[in-house]
CSV table of C-alpha atoms in Angstrom, one decimal:
chain,number,residue,atom,x,y,z
A,1,MET,CA,9.2,-15.8,-26.2
A,2,ALA,CA,11.8,-13.2,-26.8
A,3,THR,CA,12.0,-10.0,-24.8
A,4,TYR,CA,11.6,-6.8,-26.8
A,5,ASP,CA,12.5,-3.2,-26.2
A,6,HIS,CA,9.4,-1.0,-26.1
A,7,ARG,CA,10.5,2.4,-27.1
A,8,LEU,CA,8.4,5.6,-27.2
A,9,SER,CA,9.7,8.9,-28.5
A,10,ASP,CA,11.4,9.5,-25.2
A,11,GLY,CA,12.4,5.9,-24.3
A,12,GLY,CA,10.3,3.4,-22.5
A,13,PRO,CA,10.1,0.2,-20.5
A,14,VAL,CA,10.9,-3.3,-21.6
A,15,ALA,CA,7.9,-5.2,-22.9
A,16,GLU,CA,7.3,-8.5,-24.6
A,17,ALA,CA,6.0,-8.8,-28.2
A,18,VAL,CA,3.8,-11.4,-29.8
A,19,GLU,CA,5.9,-14.4,-30.6
A,20,SER,CA,5.2,-14.3,-34.3
A,21,ALA,CA,6.3,-10.6,-34.7
A,22,ALA,CA,9.8,-9.3,-35.0
A,23,VAL,CA,8.8,-5.6,-35.2
A,24,ARG,CA,5.7,-3.8,-34.2
A,25,VAL,CA,5.3,-0.1,-34.9
A,26,ASN,CA,2.1,1.7,-33.7
A,27,GLY,CA,1.0,5.2,-34.5
A,28,LEU,CA,4.5,6.4,-35.4
A,29,THR,CA,4.9,10.1,-36.3
A,30,ARG,CA,8.1,11.9,-37.0
A,31,SER,CA,8.7,15.6,-37.9
A,32,PHE,CA,11.6,17.8,-38.9
A,33,GLY,CA,10.6,21.3,-37.9
A,34,ASP,CA,7.2,22.1,-39.4
A,35,ARG,CA,7.4,19.1,-41.8
A,36,GLN,CA,5.7,15.9,-40.8
A,37,VAL,CA,7.7,13.0,-42.4
A,38,LEU,CA,5.8,10.0,-41.0
A,39,ARG,CA,2.0,10.2,-40.3
A,40,ASN,CA,0.6,7.8,-37.8
A,41,VAL,CA,2.4,4.8,-39.3
A,42,ASP,CA,1.6,1.2,-38.2
A,43,LEU,CA,3.8,-1.7,-39.2
A,44,THR,CA,4.3,-5.3,-38.2
A,45,LEU,CA,7.2,-7.5,-39.5
A,46,ALA,CA,7.0,-11.2,-38.9
A,47,ARG,CA,9.9,-13.2,-37.6
A,48,GLY,CA,12.2,-14.3,-40.5
A,49,GLU,CA,10.4,-12.0,-43.0
A,50,PHE,CA,12.4,-10.2,-45.7
A,51,THR,CA,10.7,-6.8,-46.3
A,52,ALA,CA,11.8,-4.1,-48.7
A,53,LEU,CA,10.8,-0.5,-48.2
A,54,LEU,CA,10.5,1.6,-51.4
A,55,GLY,CA,9.7,5.3,-51.7
A,56,ARG,CA,10.6,8.4,-53.6
A,57,SER,CA,13.2,10.8,-52.1
A,58,GLY,CA,11.6,12.5,-49.0
A,59,SER,CA,8.9,9.8,-48.6
A,60,GLY,CA,10.1,9.0,-45.1
A,61,LYS,CA,11.7,5.5,-45.7
A,62,SER,CA,15.1,6.3,-44.1
A,63,THR,CA,13.3,8.1,-41.3
A,64,LEU,CA,11.3,5.0,-40.5
A,65,LEU,CA,14.4,2.8,-40.6
A,66,ARG,CA,16.2,5.1,-38.2
A,67,ALA,CA,13.2,5.1,-35.9
A,68,VAL,CA,13.1,1.3,-35.8
A,69,ALA,CA,16.9,1.4,-35.2
A,70,GLY,CA,16.6,3.9,-32.4
A,71,LEU,CA,18.8,6.4,-34.2
A,72,ASP,CA,16.4,9.3,-34.7
A,73,HIS,CA,17.1,11.3,-31.5
A,74,THR,CA,17.1,14.6,-33.4
A,75,THR,CA,13.5,14.2,-34.6
A,76,VAL,CA,10.2,15.0,-32.9
A,77,GLY,CA,7.6,12.3,-32.8
A,78,THR,CA,5.2,10.0,-31.0
A,79,GLY,CA,4.3,6.4,-31.2
A,80,GLU,CA,5.7,3.1,-30.0
A,81,ILE,CA,8.2,0.6,-31.4
A,82,LEU,CA,8.9,-2.9,-30.4
A,83,VAL,CA,12.1,-4.5,-31.7
A,84,PRO,CA,14.2,-7.5,-30.7
A,85,ARG,CA,17.2,-7.1,-28.5
A,86,ARG,CA,19.6,-8.3,-31.2
A,87,VAL,CA,19.5,-5.8,-34.0
A,88,SER,CA,22.2,-5.2,-36.6
A,89,LEU,CA,22.5,-2.5,-39.2
A,90,VAL,CA,24.1,-2.2,-42.7
A,91,PHE,CA,24.5,1.2,-44.3
A,92,GLN,CA,25.3,2.4,-47.8
A,93,ASP,CA,29.0,2.6,-46.9
A,94,SER,CA,30.7,-0.2,-45.0
A,95,ARG,CA,31.6,2.0,-42.0
A,96,LEU,CA,34.7,-0.2,-41.3
A,97,LEU,CA,37.1,1.3,-38.9
A,98,PRO,CA,40.3,2.1,-40.9
A,99,TRP,CA,42.6,1.5,-38.0
A,100,LEU,CA,41.4,-2.1,-37.5
A,101,ARG,CA,42.0,-5.1,-39.6
A,102,ILE,CA,39.0,-6.8,-41.2
A,103,LEU,CA,38.6,-9.6,-38.6
A,104,ASP,CA,38.9,-7.0,-35.8
A,105,ASN,CA,36.2,-5.0,-37.5
A,106,VAL,CA,33.9,-8.0,-37.7
A,107,VAL,CA,34.2,-9.0,-34.1
A,108,LEU,CA,34.3,-5.5,-32.6
A,109,GLY,CA,32.1,-5.6,-29.5
A,110,LEU,CA,31.3,-9.3,-29.9
A,111,PRO,CA,31.2,-11.0,-26.5
A,112,GLY,CA,32.6,-14.5,-25.7
A,113,ASP,CA,35.9,-16.3,-25.8
A,114,ASP,CA,35.0,-17.7,-29.2
A,115,ALA,CA,34.4,-14.2,-30.8
A,116,ARG,CA,37.4,-14.4,-33.2
A,117,GLU,CA,36.4,-18.0,-34.2
A,118,ARG,CA,32.9,-16.8,-35.0
A,119,GLY,CA,34.3,-13.8,-36.9
A,120,ARG,CA,36.4,-16.1,-39.1
A,121,ALA,CA,33.4,-18.3,-39.8
A,122,ALA,CA,31.4,-15.2,-40.8
A,123,LEU,CA,34.2,-14.0,-43.1
A,124,ASP,CA,34.2,-17.5,-44.7
A,125,GLU,CA,30.5,-17.2,-45.3
A,126,VAL,CA,31.1,-14.0,-47.4
A,127,SER,CA,34.1,-15.5,-49.2
A,128,LEU,CA,36.6,-13.2,-47.3
A,129,GLY,CA,38.3,-15.9,-45.2
A,130,GLY,CA,41.6,-15.1,-46.7
A,131,ARG,CA,41.3,-11.4,-46.0
A,132,ALA,CA,40.9,-11.5,-42.3
A,133,SER,CA,44.3,-9.7,-41.7
A,134,ALA,CA,43.8,-7.1,-44.5
A,135,TRP,CA,43.2,-3.4,-43.8
A,136,PRO,CA,39.9,-1.9,-45.0
A,137,HIS,CA,41.6,0.2,-47.6
A,138,GLU,CA,43.0,-2.9,-49.2
A,139,LEU,CA,39.5,-4.2,-50.0
A,140,SER,CA,37.4,-3.2,-53.0
A,141,GLY,CA,34.0,-1.6,-52.4
A,142,GLY,CA,32.2,-4.9,-52.9
A,143,GLU,CA,34.6,-6.7,-50.5
A,144,GLN,CA,34.1,-3.9,-47.9
A,145,GLN,CA,30.3,-4.4,-48.1
A,146,ARG,CA,30.8,-8.2,-47.7
A,147,ALA,CA,32.8,-7.5,-44.6
A,148,ALA,CA,30.0,-5.3,-43.3
A,149,LEU,CA,27.5,-8.1,-43.9
A,150,ALA,CA,29.7,-10.5,-42.0
A,151,ARG,CA,29.9,-8.0,-39.1
A,152,SER,CA,26.1,-7.6,-39.1
A,153,LEU,CA,25.4,-11.3,-39.0
A,154,VAL,CA,28.1,-12.6,-36.7
A,155,SER,CA,26.0,-11.8,-33.7
A,156,GLU,CA,23.0,-13.8,-35.2
A,157,PRO,CA,20.6,-10.8,-35.1
A,158,GLU,CA,16.9,-11.3,-34.9
A,159,LEU,CA,16.5,-8.2,-37.0
A,160,LEU,CA,18.7,-6.8,-39.8
A,161,LEU,CA,18.2,-3.2,-40.9
A,162,ALA,CA,19.8,-2.2,-44.2
A,163,ASP,CA,19.7,1.3,-45.6
A,164,GLU,CA,20.5,1.1,-49.3
A,165,PRO,CA,23.6,-1.1,-48.7
A,166,PHE,CA,24.4,-1.6,-52.3
A,167,GLY,CA,23.6,1.9,-53.7
A,168,SER,CA,27.3,2.8,-54.2
A,169,LEU,CA,28.3,-0.4,-56.0
A,170,ASP,CA,28.5,-1.0,-59.7
A,171,ALA,CA,25.8,-3.0,-61.5
A,172,LEU,CA,27.7,-6.3,-61.7
A,173,THR,CA,28.9,-6.2,-58.1
A,174,ARG,CA,25.3,-5.4,-56.9
A,175,ILE,CA,24.0,-8.5,-58.7
A,176,ARG,CA,26.6,-10.6,-56.8
A,177,MET,CA,25.8,-8.9,-53.5
A,178,HIS,CA,22.0,-9.6,-54.1
A,179,ARG,CA,22.8,-13.3,-54.4
A,180,LEU,CA,25.0,-13.2,-51.3
A,181,LEU,CA,22.5,-11.4,-49.2
A,182,ARG,CA,19.7,-13.7,-50.2
A,183,ARG,CA,21.8,-16.8,-49.5
A,184,LEU,CA,22.9,-15.4,-46.0
A,185,TYR,CA,19.2,-14.6,-45.3
A,186,GLU,CA,18.1,-18.1,-46.1
A,187,ARG,CA,20.9,-19.5,-43.8
A,188,HIS,CA,20.4,-17.2,-40.8
A,189,ARG,CA,16.7,-16.2,-41.1
A,190,PRO,CA,16.7,-12.8,-39.4
A,191,ALA,CA,13.8,-10.5,-40.1
A,192,VAL,CA,15.1,-8.0,-42.6
A,193,LEU,CA,14.0,-4.4,-43.4
A,194,LEU,CA,15.8,-3.2,-46.5
A,195,VAL,CA,15.4,0.4,-47.6
A,196,THR,CA,16.0,0.8,-51.3
A,197,HIS,CA,15.1,3.1,-54.2
A,198,ASP,CA,15.6,0.2,-56.7
A,199,VAL,CA,12.4,-1.6,-57.7
A,200,ASP,CA,14.3,-4.5,-59.3
A,201,GLU,CA,16.4,-4.9,-56.1
A,202,ALA,CA,13.2,-5.0,-54.0
A,203,VAL,CA,11.6,-7.7,-56.2
A,204,THR,CA,14.8,-9.7,-56.4
A,205,LEU,CA,15.4,-9.9,-52.7
A,206,ALA,CA,12.2,-9.4,-50.7
A,207,ASP,CA,9.2,-11.5,-50.0
A,208,ARG,CA,7.2,-8.4,-49.1
A,209,VAL,CA,7.5,-4.9,-50.5
A,210,LEU,CA,6.1,-1.8,-48.9
A,211,VAL,CA,5.8,1.5,-50.7
A,212,LEU,CA,5.9,4.7,-48.6
A,213,ASP,CA,4.6,8.0,-50.0
A,214,ASP,CA,4.1,11.2,-48.2
A,215,GLY,CA,4.7,9.6,-44.8
A,216,ASP,CA,2.3,6.7,-45.1
A,217,PHE,CA,2.1,3.3,-46.8
A,218,VAL,CA,0.3,3.2,-50.2
A,219,LEU,CA,1.1,-0.4,-51.1
A,220,ASP,CA,1.8,-3.7,-49.3
A,221,LEU,CA,2.8,-6.3,-51.9
A,222,ARG,CA,3.6,-10.0,-51.4
A,223,ILE,CA,6.3,-11.2,-53.8
A,224,ASP,CA,5.2,-14.8,-54.5
A,225,LEU,CA,8.4,-15.9,-56.3
A,226,PRO,CA,11.0,-18.6,-55.5
A,227,ALA,CA,14.2,-17.6,-53.7
A,228,ASP,CA,16.2,-17.9,-56.9
A,229,ARG,CA,14.4,-15.3,-59.1
A,230,ASP,CA,14.5,-14.7,-62.8
A,231,PRO,CA,13.9,-11.1,-63.9
A,232,GLY,CA,12.5,-12.5,-67.1
A,233,ASP,CA,9.7,-14.3,-65.3
A,234,PRO,CA,6.4,-12.7,-66.3
A,235,LEU,CA,5.3,-12.6,-62.6
A,236,PHE,CA,8.6,-10.8,-61.7
A,237,GLN,CA,7.7,-8.2,-64.4
A,238,ARG,CA,4.1,-7.9,-63.1
A,239,HIS,CA,5.3,-7.2,-59.6
A,240,ARG,CA,7.8,-4.7,-61.0
A,241,THR,CA,5.1,-2.9,-62.9
A,242,THR,CA,2.8,-2.8,-59.8
A,243,LEU,CA,5.6,-1.2,-57.8
A,244,LEU,CA,6.5,1.3,-60.4
A,245,GLY,CA,2.8,2.3,-60.7
A,246,ALA,CA,2.6,2.8,-56.9
A,247,LEU,CA,5.7,5.0,-57.1
A,248,GLY,CA,4.2,7.1,-59.9
A,249,ALA,CA,6.9,6.0,-62.3
A,250,LEU,CA,4.6,4.7,-65.1
A,251,PRO,CA,2.8,6.5,-67.9
A,252,ASP,CA,-0.9,7.1,-67.0
A,253,ASP,CA,-2.1,4.6,-69.6
A,254,ARG,CA,-0.2,1.7,-67.9
A,255,THR,CA,-1.2,2.2,-64.3
A,256,LYS,CA,-4.6,0.6,-64.9
A,257,ASP,CA,-2.8,-2.7,-65.5
A,258,THR,CA,-1.1,-2.9,-62.1
A,259,GLU,CA,-2.2,-5.2,-59.3
A,260,GLU,CA,-4.5,-4.2,-56.5
A,261,PRO,CA,-2.7,-3.6,-53.1
A,262,SER,CA,-3.0,-6.6,-50.8
């Protein structure tokens, strides 16, 4: 059984989580000034589960991700969070250090005498094996995000947190990145929590989609589709319509056709 960090709003002791769970969030509240962004949120993510988190701007989805990552020190809140010790993050920008070459960025902070060997293998996985000696500015936006994915997975995390990692990419590059992320997920099998505003991205990548609205979950939807998904599949479109309805993005006369929350 893995050992988990048990964090309260002011830190907390080490505890052990149930073996089947990668993340447990209980009674989480977060506020900015007088505005309560998360309202007594409970969440469990299974080991190896790919979950996408959707919500309108201001719904609290990035606040929840930062809380799980332990990066919300400026907010006020209560509740408890249990996460694995090995957690990696991917952001909208690659956050590569410009003064380090790509391989050095990937292995930064990675322990072990074989760190550079593991870093090269990670770059090979994202088709950047030939760019290990390049500087970040020499890579395209898509290549930089691929390097960021390599950096996030080289430590074999139990939990991967991704905050709109493809939001700044063009449409064709995003499609390629979706395929790459799904392939890497199938190979490494971390639990994934992906924050996105893109419904199609959520249905394409995730096996479970949560919709957050006004600080609480309004939908928990299982995506019962194969790993290689066709947007033209009627079930894909049905899931898409359900999620758009939960987000309030459908005309009133179409919301009656959406699925019931699970």
